[in-house]
Short mmCIF file of C-alpha atoms (C1' of nucleotides) in Angstrom, two decimals:
data_model
loop_
_atom_site.label_atom_id
_atom_site.label_comp_id
_atom_site.label_asym_id
_atom_site.label_seq_id
_atom_site.Cartn_x
_atom_site.Cartn_y
_atom_site.Cartn_z
CA MET A 1 -45.70 18.46 -10.74
CA GLY A 2 -46.73 21.21 -8.46
CA ILE A 3 -50.20 22.46 -8.96
CA ALA A 4 -49.36 23.91 -12.31
CA PRO A 5 -48.24 21.47 -15.01
CA SER A 6 -44.77 20.81 -13.74
CA SER A 7 -44.05 24.24 -12.45
CA ARG A 8 -42.96 26.05 -9.39
CA CYS A 9 -40.16 26.72 -7.03
CA ARG A 10 -36.52 26.53 -7.87
CA PRO A 11 -35.04 25.57 -4.56
CA ALA A 12 -32.56 27.91 -3.04
CA ALA A 13 -31.71 29.90 -6.12
CA GLN A 14 -33.83 32.74 -4.93
CA PHE A 15 -31.25 33.88 -2.45
CA GLN A 16 -28.69 34.60 -5.07
CA MET A 17 -31.35 36.20 -7.16
CA VAL A 18 -31.94 38.88 -4.63
CA ALA A 19 -28.44 40.13 -5.10
CA GLN A 20 -28.64 39.68 -8.78
CA ALA A 21 -31.96 41.26 -9.52
CA LYS A 22 -30.53 44.73 -9.59
CA LYS A 23 -28.04 44.53 -12.30
CA ALA A 24 -30.69 42.88 -14.38
CA ARG A 25 -33.14 45.59 -15.37
CA LYS A 26 -31.32 47.16 -18.23
CA GLU A 27 -31.22 44.72 -21.09
CA THR A 28 -34.70 43.43 -20.42
CA SER A 29 -36.40 46.58 -21.45
CA LEU A 30 -34.92 46.67 -24.86
CA ASP A 31 -38.09 47.68 -26.56
CA THR A 32 -39.73 50.06 -24.16
CA THR A 33 -39.52 53.33 -26.02
CA GLU A 34 -36.84 54.70 -23.80
CA PRO A 35 -34.39 56.89 -25.67
CA GLY A 36 -32.49 57.38 -22.46
CA PRO A 37 -33.12 59.74 -19.60
CA GLU A 38 -29.52 60.88 -19.62
CA GLY A 39 -28.33 62.31 -22.88
CA ARG A 40 -26.30 59.56 -24.53
CA LYS A 41 -22.68 60.58 -24.79
CA ALA A 42 -21.39 58.82 -27.87
CA PRO A 43 -23.96 58.30 -30.65
CA THR A 44 -24.28 54.64 -29.60
CA ARG A 45 -23.57 51.94 -32.08
CA LYS A 46 -26.29 50.03 -33.82
CA PRO A 47 -26.96 46.77 -31.94
CA ARG A 48 -25.16 43.77 -33.36
CA ALA A 49 -27.17 41.66 -35.75
CA ASP A 50 -26.29 38.38 -34.07
CA SER A 51 -27.43 39.72 -30.75
CA VAL A 52 -30.83 40.61 -32.08
CA ARG A 53 -31.12 37.29 -33.85
CA ASN A 54 -30.16 35.28 -30.81
CA ARG A 55 -32.57 37.14 -28.62
CA GLU A 56 -35.35 36.32 -30.99
CA ARG A 57 -34.38 32.67 -31.15
CA LEU A 58 -34.23 32.45 -27.40
CA LEU A 59 -37.69 33.85 -27.06
CA ASP A 60 -39.11 31.47 -29.63
CA THR A 61 -37.49 28.48 -28.03
CA ALA A 62 -38.43 29.54 -24.53
CA ARG A 63 -42.02 29.82 -25.55
CA GLN A 64 -42.05 26.24 -26.71
CA VAL A 65 -40.04 24.85 -23.84
CA PHE A 66 -42.14 26.52 -21.19
CA ALA A 67 -45.33 25.50 -22.87
CA ALA A 68 -44.19 21.91 -22.79
CA GLY A 69 -42.56 21.76 -19.42
CA GLY A 70 -43.94 24.51 -17.26
CA SER A 71 -41.93 27.23 -15.67
CA GLY A 72 -39.69 24.68 -14.02
CA ALA A 73 -38.21 23.77 -17.37
CA SER A 74 -34.45 23.97 -17.64
CA LEU A 75 -32.92 27.15 -18.90
CA GLU A 76 -30.11 25.13 -20.30
CA ALA A 77 -32.61 23.33 -22.45
CA VAL A 78 -33.79 26.67 -23.75
CA ALA A 79 -30.27 27.74 -24.60
CA LYS A 80 -29.48 24.47 -26.30
CA GLY A 81 -32.74 24.55 -28.22
CA ALA A 82 -31.96 28.02 -29.45
CA GLY A 83 -28.49 26.92 -30.46
CA VAL A 84 -26.70 29.36 -28.23
CA GLY A 85 -24.53 29.02 -25.16
CA ILE A 86 -25.95 29.31 -21.70
CA GLY A 87 -23.96 32.45 -21.21
CA THR A 88 -25.76 34.10 -24.06
CA LEU A 89 -29.08 33.28 -22.57
CA TYR A 90 -28.11 34.82 -19.26
CA ARG A 91 -26.76 37.92 -20.89
CA HIS A 92 -30.04 38.55 -22.63
CA PHE A 93 -32.22 37.54 -19.72
CA PRO A 94 -30.38 37.86 -16.45
CA THR A 95 -33.12 36.18 -14.45
CA ARG A 96 -35.58 33.46 -15.06
CA GLU A 97 -38.31 36.01 -14.53
CA ALA A 98 -36.91 38.33 -17.15
CA LEU A 99 -37.22 35.55 -19.67
CA PHE A 100 -40.78 34.69 -18.68
CA GLN A 101 -41.77 38.23 -18.84
CA ALA A 102 -40.38 38.73 -22.29
CA VAL A 103 -41.87 35.53 -23.59
CA TYR A 104 -45.37 36.10 -22.44
CA GLU A 105 -45.71 39.78 -22.91
CA ARG A 106 -47.66 38.97 -25.99
CA GLU A 107 -50.02 36.67 -24.13
CA VAL A 108 -50.86 39.48 -21.80
CA ASP A 109 -51.44 41.69 -24.78
CA GLU A 110 -54.07 39.29 -25.99
CA LEU A 111 -55.84 39.37 -22.68
CA VAL A 112 -55.81 43.11 -22.53
CA THR A 113 -57.13 43.39 -26.04
CA LEU A 114 -59.83 40.90 -25.24
CA ALA A 115 -60.89 42.95 -22.25
CA GLU A 116 -61.19 46.02 -24.38
CA THR A 117 -63.23 44.48 -27.14
CA ILE A 118 -65.40 42.11 -25.20
CA SER A 119 -67.40 44.64 -23.31
CA GLU A 120 -69.09 46.06 -26.37
CA GLY A 121 -72.81 46.25 -25.85
CA VAL A 122 -73.25 43.96 -22.90
CA ASP A 123 -73.72 44.70 -19.22
CA ALA A 124 -70.73 44.82 -16.95
CA VAL A 125 -71.26 41.49 -15.24
CA THR A 126 -71.67 39.68 -18.51
CA ALA A 127 -68.57 41.37 -19.85
CA MET A 128 -66.64 40.24 -16.83
CA ARG A 129 -67.90 36.72 -17.17
CA ARG A 130 -67.00 36.58 -20.85
CA TRP A 131 -63.56 37.94 -20.25
CA LEU A 132 -62.84 35.30 -17.66
CA HIS A 133 -64.13 32.58 -19.92
CA GLY A 134 -61.82 33.86 -22.57
CA LEU A 135 -58.99 33.80 -20.12
CA VAL A 136 -59.66 30.19 -19.26
CA ARG A 137 -59.75 29.29 -22.90
CA MET A 138 -56.42 30.95 -23.48
CA VAL A 139 -54.87 29.30 -20.48
CA ALA A 140 -56.17 25.97 -21.70
CA THR A 141 -54.64 26.50 -25.09
CA LYS A 142 -51.24 27.69 -24.04
CA ARG A 143 -50.34 25.99 -20.85
CA GLY A 144 -47.39 28.24 -20.32
CA MET A 145 -49.59 31.22 -19.94
CA LEU A 146 -50.46 30.69 -16.33
CA THR A 147 -46.82 30.58 -15.52
CA ALA A 148 -46.42 33.86 -17.25
CA LEU A 149 -49.24 35.48 -15.41
CA GLU A 150 -48.01 34.30 -12.06
CA PRO A 151 -45.59 37.17 -11.58
CA ALA A 152 -48.57 39.47 -11.88
CA LEU A 153 -49.26 38.54 -8.30
CA GLU A 154 -45.77 38.91 -6.98
CA SER A 155 -45.55 41.93 -4.82
CA SER A 156 -41.83 41.39 -4.55
CA GLN A 157 -40.92 43.56 -7.48
CA PRO A 158 -40.82 47.19 -6.36
CA LEU A 159 -42.92 48.37 -9.25
CA PHE A 160 -44.21 45.59 -11.41
CA SER A 161 -43.60 45.20 -15.06
CA ASN A 162 -45.39 47.06 -17.73
CA SER A 163 -47.51 44.19 -18.89
CA THR A 164 -48.47 43.27 -15.38
CA ALA A 165 -49.68 46.74 -14.74
CA ARG A 166 -51.67 46.68 -17.95
CA LEU A 167 -53.23 43.37 -17.08
CA LEU A 168 -54.30 44.54 -13.66
CA GLN A 169 -55.60 47.72 -15.11
CA ALA A 170 -57.67 45.89 -17.68
CA ALA A 171 -59.24 43.91 -14.87
CA GLY A 172 -59.78 47.08 -12.91
CA VAL A 173 -61.55 48.77 -15.79
CA LEU A 174 -63.96 45.89 -16.19
CA LEU A 175 -64.65 46.01 -12.49
CA GLN A 176 -65.17 49.74 -12.51
CA ARG A 177 -67.78 49.52 -15.18
CA GLY A 178 -69.78 47.25 -12.95
CA VAL A 179 -69.26 49.39 -9.92
CA ALA A 180 -70.45 52.46 -11.79
CA ASP A 181 -73.62 50.63 -12.80
CA GLY A 182 -74.13 49.43 -9.26
CA MET A 183 -73.85 45.84 -10.44
CA ILE A 184 -70.56 44.95 -8.84
CA ARG A 185 -69.33 45.51 -5.31
CA ASP A 186 -66.79 48.23 -4.93
CA ASP A 187 -64.42 46.77 -2.38
CA VAL A 188 -62.49 44.46 -4.68
CA SER A 189 -59.57 45.78 -6.69
CA GLY A 190 -58.35 44.53 -10.02
CA GLU A 191 -55.37 43.06 -8.30
CA ASP A 192 -57.51 41.27 -5.76
CA MET A 193 -59.63 39.84 -8.46
CA MET A 194 -56.78 38.68 -10.62
CA ARG A 195 -55.26 36.97 -7.65
CA ALA A 196 -58.42 35.03 -7.03
CA VAL A 197 -58.95 34.28 -10.69
CA LEU A 198 -55.46 33.06 -11.38
CA GLY A 199 -55.50 31.12 -8.15
CA ILE A 200 -58.62 29.35 -9.28
CA CYS A 201 -57.00 28.62 -12.62
CA TYR A 202 -54.16 26.78 -11.00
CA ALA A 203 -54.41 23.09 -10.35
CA LYS A 204 -53.76 20.14 -12.49
CA GLN A 205 -55.38 20.35 -15.83
CA ASP A 206 -57.07 17.02 -16.03
CA ASP A 207 -60.03 16.09 -18.15
CA GLY A 208 -62.91 18.19 -16.94
CA TRP A 209 -60.62 21.03 -16.01
CA GLN A 210 -61.85 23.72 -18.28
CA ALA A 211 -65.52 23.32 -17.51
CA ARG A 212 -64.94 23.11 -13.77
CA THR A 213 -62.80 26.19 -13.76
CA ILE A 214 -65.35 28.17 -15.67
CA LEU A 215 -67.97 27.11 -13.18
CA LEU A 216 -65.84 28.25 -10.27
CA LEU A 217 -65.12 31.57 -11.89
CA ASP A 218 -68.82 32.04 -12.49
CA VAL A 219 -69.44 31.45 -8.85
CA PHE A 220 -66.87 34.06 -8.05
CA VAL A 221 -68.45 36.54 -10.42
CA ASP A 222 -71.82 35.86 -8.86
CA GLY A 223 -70.21 36.79 -5.59
CA LEU A 224 -68.89 39.98 -7.09
CA ALA A 225 -72.28 40.81 -8.45
CA SER A 226 -74.17 40.23 -5.25
CA ARG A 227 -74.72 43.53 -3.53
CA ARG A 228 -74.53 43.39 0.19
CA MET B 1 -40.46 33.18 -5.77
CA GLY B 2 -43.36 31.11 -6.99
CA ILE B 3 -46.70 32.27 -5.93
CA ALA B 4 -46.36 30.51 -2.65
CA PRO B 5 -43.59 31.73 -0.34
CA SER B 6 -40.70 30.08 -2.07
CA SER B 7 -42.39 26.89 -3.06
CA ARG B 8 -43.14 24.83 -6.07
CA CYS B 9 -41.79 22.59 -8.71
CA ARG B 10 -38.68 20.50 -8.47
CA PRO B 11 -37.33 20.62 -11.96
CA ALA B 12 -36.99 17.36 -13.73
CA ALA B 13 -37.03 15.09 -10.73
CA GLN B 14 -40.56 14.16 -11.46
CA PHE B 15 -39.59 11.79 -14.18
CA GLN B 16 -37.64 9.56 -11.89
CA MET B 17 -40.39 9.84 -9.36
CA VAL B 18 -42.84 8.16 -11.60
CA ALA B 19 -40.80 5.01 -11.55
CA GLN B 20 -40.12 5.36 -7.90
CA ALA B 21 -43.56 6.10 -6.57
CA LYS B 22 -44.53 2.47 -6.43
CA LYS B 23 -42.04 1.08 -4.06
CA ALA B 24 -42.82 3.94 -1.76
CA ARG B 25 -46.24 3.24 -0.27
CA LYS B 26 -45.37 0.81 2.42
CA GLU B 27 -43.34 2.58 5.04
CA THR B 28 -45.34 5.74 4.86
CA SER B 29 -48.39 4.27 6.45
CA LEU B 30 -46.71 3.14 9.59
CA ASP B 31 -49.43 4.32 11.88
CA THR B 32 -52.60 3.57 9.99
CA THR B 33 -54.11 0.84 12.08
CA GLU B 34 -53.33 -1.83 9.62
CA PRO B 35 -52.51 -5.15 11.25
CA GLY B 36 -51.95 -6.62 7.83
CA PRO B 37 -54.41 -7.95 5.32
CA GLU B 38 -52.33 -11.07 4.74
CA GLY B 39 -51.64 -13.14 7.79
CA ARG B 40 -48.09 -12.32 8.81
CA LYS B 41 -45.82 -15.29 8.38
CA ALA B 42 -43.08 -14.91 10.96
CA PRO B 43 -44.09 -13.09 14.16
CA THR B 44 -42.35 -9.97 12.91
CA ARG B 45 -39.79 -8.30 15.08
CA LYS B 46 -40.55 -5.22 17.06
CA PRO B 47 -39.47 -2.13 15.08
CA ARG B 48 -36.05 -0.88 16.05
CA ALA B 49 -35.97 1.92 18.56
CA ASP B 50 -33.58 4.09 16.56
CA SER B 51 -35.79 3.80 13.54
CA VAL B 52 -38.81 5.07 15.42
CA ARG B 53 -36.80 7.84 17.01
CA ASN B 54 -35.32 9.00 13.74
CA ARG B 55 -38.65 9.02 12.04
CA GLU B 56 -39.99 11.27 14.74
CA ARG B 57 -37.04 13.60 14.55
CA LEU B 58 -37.33 13.83 10.80
CA LEU B 59 -40.96 14.81 11.05
CA ASP B 60 -40.25 17.46 13.65
CA THR B 61 -37.42 18.93 11.68
CA ALA B 62 -39.31 18.81 8.43
CA ARG B 63 -42.17 20.69 9.98
CA GLN B 64 -39.84 23.52 10.92
CA VAL B 65 -37.85 23.54 7.74
CA PHE B 66 -40.88 23.59 5.49
CA ALA B 67 -42.54 26.25 7.56
CA ALA B 68 -39.48 28.43 7.13
CA GLY B 69 -38.60 27.73 3.55
CA GLY B 70 -41.65 26.50 1.76
CA SER B 71 -41.94 23.16 0.08
CA GLY B 72 -38.89 23.91 -1.99
CA ALA B 73 -36.69 23.60 1.04
CA SER B 74 -33.82 21.20 0.76
CA LEU B 75 -34.37 17.68 1.94
CA GLU B 76 -30.73 17.53 2.82
CA ALA B 77 -31.33 20.37 5.24
CA VAL B 78 -34.05 18.35 6.85
CA ALA B 79 -31.81 15.34 7.22
CA LYS B 80 -28.98 17.38 8.63
CA GLY B 81 -31.30 19.19 11.00
CA ALA B 82 -32.60 15.91 12.27
CA GLY B 83 -29.07 14.66 12.71
CA VAL B 84 -29.42 11.73 10.34
CA GLY B 85 -27.96 10.84 6.99
CA ILE B 86 -29.77 11.64 3.81
CA GLY B 87 -30.15 7.96 3.18
CA THR B 88 -32.14 7.58 6.35
CA LEU B 89 -34.50 10.30 5.31
CA TYR B 90 -35.14 8.65 2.00
CA ARG B 91 -35.68 5.27 3.59
CA HIS B 92 -38.39 6.66 5.82
CA PHE B 93 -39.95 8.90 3.22
CA PRO B 94 -39.18 7.68 -0.27
CA THR B 95 -40.64 10.73 -1.93
CA ARG B 96 -40.84 14.36 -1.13
CA GLU B 97 -44.59 14.00 -1.10
CA ALA B 98 -44.51 11.21 1.41
CA LEU B 99 -42.70 13.50 3.79
CA PHE B 100 -45.12 16.37 3.27
CA GLN B 101 -48.03 14.13 3.75
CA ALA B 102 -46.75 12.76 7.00
CA VAL B 103 -45.78 16.16 8.31
CA TYR B 104 -49.04 17.89 7.64
CA GLU B 105 -51.47 15.16 8.37
CA ARG B 106 -52.04 16.86 11.68
CA GLU B 107 -52.74 20.21 10.05
CA VAL B 108 -55.47 18.65 8.02
CA ASP B 109 -56.82 17.10 11.18
CA GLU B 110 -57.21 20.54 12.65
CA LEU B 111 -59.14 21.74 9.64
CA VAL B 112 -61.43 18.77 9.69
CA THR B 113 -62.08 19.18 13.38
CA LEU B 114 -62.79 22.84 12.86
CA ALA B 115 -65.30 22.05 10.17
CA GLU B 116 -67.10 19.68 12.50
CA THR B 117 -67.33 22.02 15.44
CA ILE B 118 -67.84 25.32 13.73
CA SER B 119 -71.23 24.64 12.29
CA GLU B 120 -72.93 24.41 15.66
CA GLY B 121 -76.01 26.56 15.77
CA VAL B 122 -75.39 28.79 12.77
CA ASP B 123 -76.78 28.69 9.28
CA ALA B 124 -74.90 26.88 6.58
CA VAL B 125 -73.53 29.91 4.80
CA THR B 126 -72.23 31.42 8.00
CA ALA B 127 -70.66 28.13 8.93
CA MET B 128 -68.93 27.97 5.59
CA ARG B 129 -67.69 31.51 5.92
CA ARG B 130 -66.34 30.88 9.37
CA TRP B 131 -64.61 27.74 8.35
CA LEU B 132 -62.84 29.51 5.53
CA HIS B 133 -61.80 32.31 7.81
CA GLY B 134 -60.39 29.74 10.17
CA LEU B 135 -58.55 28.18 7.29
CA VAL B 136 -57.00 31.47 6.34
CA ARG B 137 -55.92 32.05 9.90
CA MET B 138 -54.28 28.68 10.04
CA VAL B 139 -52.54 29.18 6.76
CA ALA B 140 -51.31 32.53 7.96
CA THR B 141 -49.92 31.01 11.12
CA LYS B 142 -48.20 28.03 9.61
CA ARG B 143 -46.96 28.98 6.24
CA GLY B 144 -46.11 25.42 5.41
CA MET B 145 -49.71 24.43 5.53
CA LEU B 146 -50.60 25.57 2.06
CA THR B 147 -47.84 23.48 0.71
CA ALA B 148 -49.27 20.57 2.52
CA LEU B 149 -52.73 21.11 1.21
CA GLU B 150 -51.57 21.46 -2.33
CA PRO B 151 -51.52 17.74 -3.00
CA ALA B 152 -55.18 17.75 -2.12
CA LEU B 153 -55.69 19.11 -5.59
CA GLU B 154 -53.41 16.77 -7.42
CA SER B 155 -55.44 14.35 -9.39
CA SER B 156 -52.28 12.51 -10.25
CA GLN B 157 -52.45 10.09 -7.39
CA PRO B 158 -54.77 7.23 -8.31
CA LEU B 159 -56.69 7.42 -5.07
CA PHE B 160 -55.66 10.28 -2.91
CA SER B 161 -54.38 10.03 0.58
CA ASN B 162 -56.49 9.54 3.60
CA SER B 163 -56.21 13.03 4.92
CA THR B 164 -56.91 14.52 1.51
CA ALA B 165 -60.08 12.55 1.28
CA ARG B 166 -61.10 13.67 4.74
CA LEU B 167 -60.43 17.28 3.93
CA LEU B 168 -62.50 17.18 0.78
CA GLN B 169 -65.22 15.40 2.59
CA ALA B 170 -65.33 17.99 5.34
CA ALA B 171 -65.75 20.65 2.70
CA GLY B 172 -68.41 18.59 1.03
CA VAL B 173 -70.37 18.20 4.24
CA LEU B 174 -70.42 21.93 4.83
CA LEU B 175 -71.61 22.45 1.30
CA GLN B 176 -74.30 19.83 1.61
CA ARG B 177 -75.79 21.47 4.64
CA GLY B 178 -76.28 24.61 2.62
CA VAL B 179 -77.65 22.77 -0.35
CA ALA B 180 -80.15 20.98 1.85
CA ASP B 181 -81.35 24.30 3.23
CA GLY B 182 -81.52 25.76 -0.23
CA MET B 183 -78.94 28.33 0.70
CA ILE B 184 -76.10 27.12 -1.46
CA ARG B 185 -76.04 26.12 -5.08
CA ASP B 186 -75.79 22.43 -5.71
CA ASP B 187 -73.47 22.26 -8.68
CA VAL B 188 -70.20 22.76 -6.83
CA SER B 189 -68.44 19.82 -5.22
CA GLY B 190 -66.22 19.87 -2.17
CA GLU B 191 -63.27 19.28 -4.41
CA ASP B 192 -64.22 22.14 -6.70
CA MET B 193 -64.57 24.44 -3.77
CA MET B 194 -61.31 23.49 -2.14
CA ARG B 195 -59.56 24.05 -5.40
CA ALA B 196 -60.88 27.54 -5.62
CA VAL B 197 -60.28 28.27 -1.98
CA LEU B 198 -56.72 27.03 -1.89
CA GLY B 199 -56.05 28.75 -5.17
CA ILE B 200 -57.20 32.01 -3.69
CA CYS B 201 -55.00 31.42 -0.68
CA TYR B 202 -51.89 31.18 -2.81
CA ALA B 203 -49.95 34.28 -3.61
CA LYS B 204 -47.29 36.09 -1.79
CA GLN B 205 -48.13 36.76 1.79
CA ASP B 206 -47.38 40.41 2.07
CA ASP B 207 -48.78 42.85 4.59
CA GLY B 208 -52.46 43.03 3.92
CA TRP B 209 -52.59 39.44 2.81
CA GLN B 210 -54.86 37.95 5.37
CA ALA B 211 -57.56 40.59 5.16
CA ARG B 212 -57.56 40.59 1.36
CA THR B 213 -57.80 36.85 1.19
CA ILE B 214 -60.69 36.76 3.59
CA LEU B 215 -62.45 39.33 1.47
CA LEU B 216 -61.96 37.27 -1.67
CA LEU B 217 -63.20 34.14 0.00
CA ASP B 218 -66.25 36.01 1.19
CA VAL B 219 -66.92 37.05 -2.35
CA PHE B 220 -66.67 33.45 -3.38
CA VAL B 221 -69.05 32.36 -0.66
CA ASP B 222 -71.48 35.04 -1.73
CA GLY B 223 -71.29 33.48 -5.13
CA LEU B 224 -72.02 30.10 -3.70
CA ALA B 225 -74.95 31.47 -1.79
CA SER B 226 -76.55 33.24 -4.71
CA ARG B 227 -79.27 31.01 -6.09
CA ARG B 228 -79.61 31.15 -9.79
"C1'" DT C 1 -24.50 -12.57 28.62
"C1'" DT C 2 -23.25 -13.44 24.22
"C1'" DG C 3 -23.78 -14.04 19.26
"C1'" DC C 4 -26.37 -13.92 15.20
"C1'" DT C 5 -28.63 -11.47 11.84
"C1'" DA C 6 -32.26 -8.69 10.07
"C1'" DA C 7 -32.91 -3.92 9.97
"C1'" DA C 8 -31.30 0.61 9.90
"C1'" DC C 9 -27.68 3.88 9.25
"C1'" DG C 10 -24.85 7.22 6.66
"C1'" DG C 11 -22.68 9.31 3.06
"C1'" DA C 12 -20.09 8.88 -1.27
"C1'" DG C 13 -21.20 9.43 -6.00
"C1'" DG C 14 -23.25 10.32 -10.50
"C1'" DG C 15 -26.68 13.53 -12.52
"C1'" DA C 16 -29.19 17.74 -13.48
"C1'" DC C 17 -29.33 22.66 -12.97
"C1'" DC C 18 -28.06 27.08 -11.51
"C1'" DC C 19 -25.35 31.17 -12.43
"C1'" DT C 20 -20.72 33.51 -13.08
"C1'" DC C 21 -16.57 34.57 -15.26
"C1'" DC C 22 -13.48 35.35 -18.78
"C1'" DG C 23 -10.88 34.24 -22.97
"C1'" DT C 24 -12.24 34.20 -27.87
"C1'" DA C 25 -14.74 35.65 -31.92
"C1'" DT C 26 -17.03 39.09 -34.73
"C1'" DA C 27 -20.08 42.97 -36.33
"C1'" DT C 28 -19.60 47.97 -36.71
"C1'" DT C 29 -17.41 51.87 -37.58
"C1'" DA C 30 -13.78 54.71 -39.17
"C1'" DT D 1 -8.83 46.98 -43.68
"C1'" DA D 2 -7.91 47.77 -38.90
"C1'" DA D 3 -9.52 48.84 -34.33
"C1'" DT D 4 -12.53 47.89 -30.76
"C1'" DA D 5 -16.88 47.70 -28.56
"C1'" DT D 6 -19.99 43.83 -28.19
"C1'" DA D 7 -21.44 39.44 -27.98
"C1'" DC D 8 -20.49 34.59 -27.74
"C1'" DG D 9 -19.76 30.04 -25.50
"C1'" DG D 10 -18.85 26.93 -22.15
"C1'" DA D 11 -15.90 25.54 -18.31
"C1'" DG D 12 -16.33 25.63 -13.42
"C1'" DG D 13 -17.86 25.89 -8.72
"C1'" DG D 14 -21.96 25.27 -6.09
"C1'" DT D 15 -26.57 23.21 -4.58
"C1'" DC D 16 -29.66 19.62 -4.56
"C1'" DC D 17 -31.58 15.23 -6.11
"C1'" DC D 18 -31.79 10.30 -5.34
"C1'" DT D 19 -29.45 5.65 -5.29
"C1'" DC D 20 -26.46 2.20 -3.77
"C1'" DC D 21 -23.89 -0.38 -0.70
"C1'" DG D 22 -20.54 -1.22 3.02
"C1'" DT D 23 -20.89 -0.59 8.11
"C1'" DT D 24 -23.24 -0.44 12.47
"C1'" DT D 25 -26.59 -1.81 15.77
"C1'" DA D 26 -30.86 -3.24 18.11
"C1'" DG D 27 -33.72 -7.21 18.98
"C1'" DC D 28 -33.92 -11.91 20.01
"C1'" DA D 29 -32.59 -16.61 21.17
"C1'" DA D 30 -29.49 -19.60 23.36
#
DNA sequence: TTGCTAAACGGAGGGACCCTCCGTATATTA
DNA sequence: TAATATACGGAGGGTCCCTCCGTTTAGCAA
């Protein structure tokens, strides 16, 4: 019910999370090509098949559950939907954030790809505008996406996740193009911009939502493009 | 954790709230000069002293608790802090929102007053810029304020609260001045603007927060001021 | 003052979730 | 096939939500 679909908060849990966040890390980055900084002692076993399968199921289910119910959706519902115990869910994704991150990594990928392809043969401001329109369209389609992008703005994590960094960088590149051409002011960073953009995207998605949001983003881009 | 300090959501509670929202109304508007549309039958009793006192205490405590912990803060903490039972809290403020609304009505008052006084003798765009800077300063001071303003963007309520309406109107008036002078585009409503502005104000409040936010709002205002 | 009674109080209680812990089950490997 | 490193599941303790109802008390009239 918050400003996003149902979204937000999670009362006092955050205090425990602080303590917990550390021992998380490990399992989350299962796919980052990281053969191990320390030379593995034993020639580690192959990961168990059921583990891999469950992880996949959890991700699939989480995607659906979050899309339907916002980030506030129950983790227990995700576990049940995936047909695994709650313990299994927590083992794979020690924090709520870890799960989000894993689920929506792909969404971010789409955005990054879009940023790369969209700027072909148009001026920087137009490219920026198109990218943001694309972003709105994607957010409109998959309501969970905003939730996923939210952590991109969290400065709490010491060094943000891979996909966050890539997202911010994609924004930064688009900005830079404009700056280089003298079409966009140079005092706004990719992070700044994404904060404003995602902020504008929040809010209840009622009828005219998409059109209004695009208008507001255009206004913002106009502001970016106004030299002063 | 959310984008706001701790903020947001309230898992599944919202379902019950739907059913509950109706019987709320009444007590909340205790101070709106409303002598009663229907002629009172019996010459109603004077409200009990303890009731008035408790209501006041709850508001005071809630102000502090929300400021410290965001809107996600426990209502039970508020009740305990005020030295009353949880039941008493719920009798006075049947929904979480009712409590917010009552607590922050005054904050909105400040904003509205600011909007009225700030536009003395300056052009419309400058007035708008100053008002937004003032808003950021206020948000920075009282962290709970954003939480309070959030419902301003909820289109869920059939007709929004009094203070919400006044806030949006204040924004609208500032906009109109600029439109009349031809300095501000005419296709953005007060509601649109507040959505963008409050959206931009969200996000973790880390060190450079205030300065960055002001920059982003300036960019937005530049966008508003660019005729096209 | 004293009683009466409407109004207000408080907190137990049933639910939903959160996250942890640990005994049990099983996929890999030898 | 046996040994064992891994993974599984869910009970359990905790927080918070909101409702319900027996108890207390402030206003008012006698």
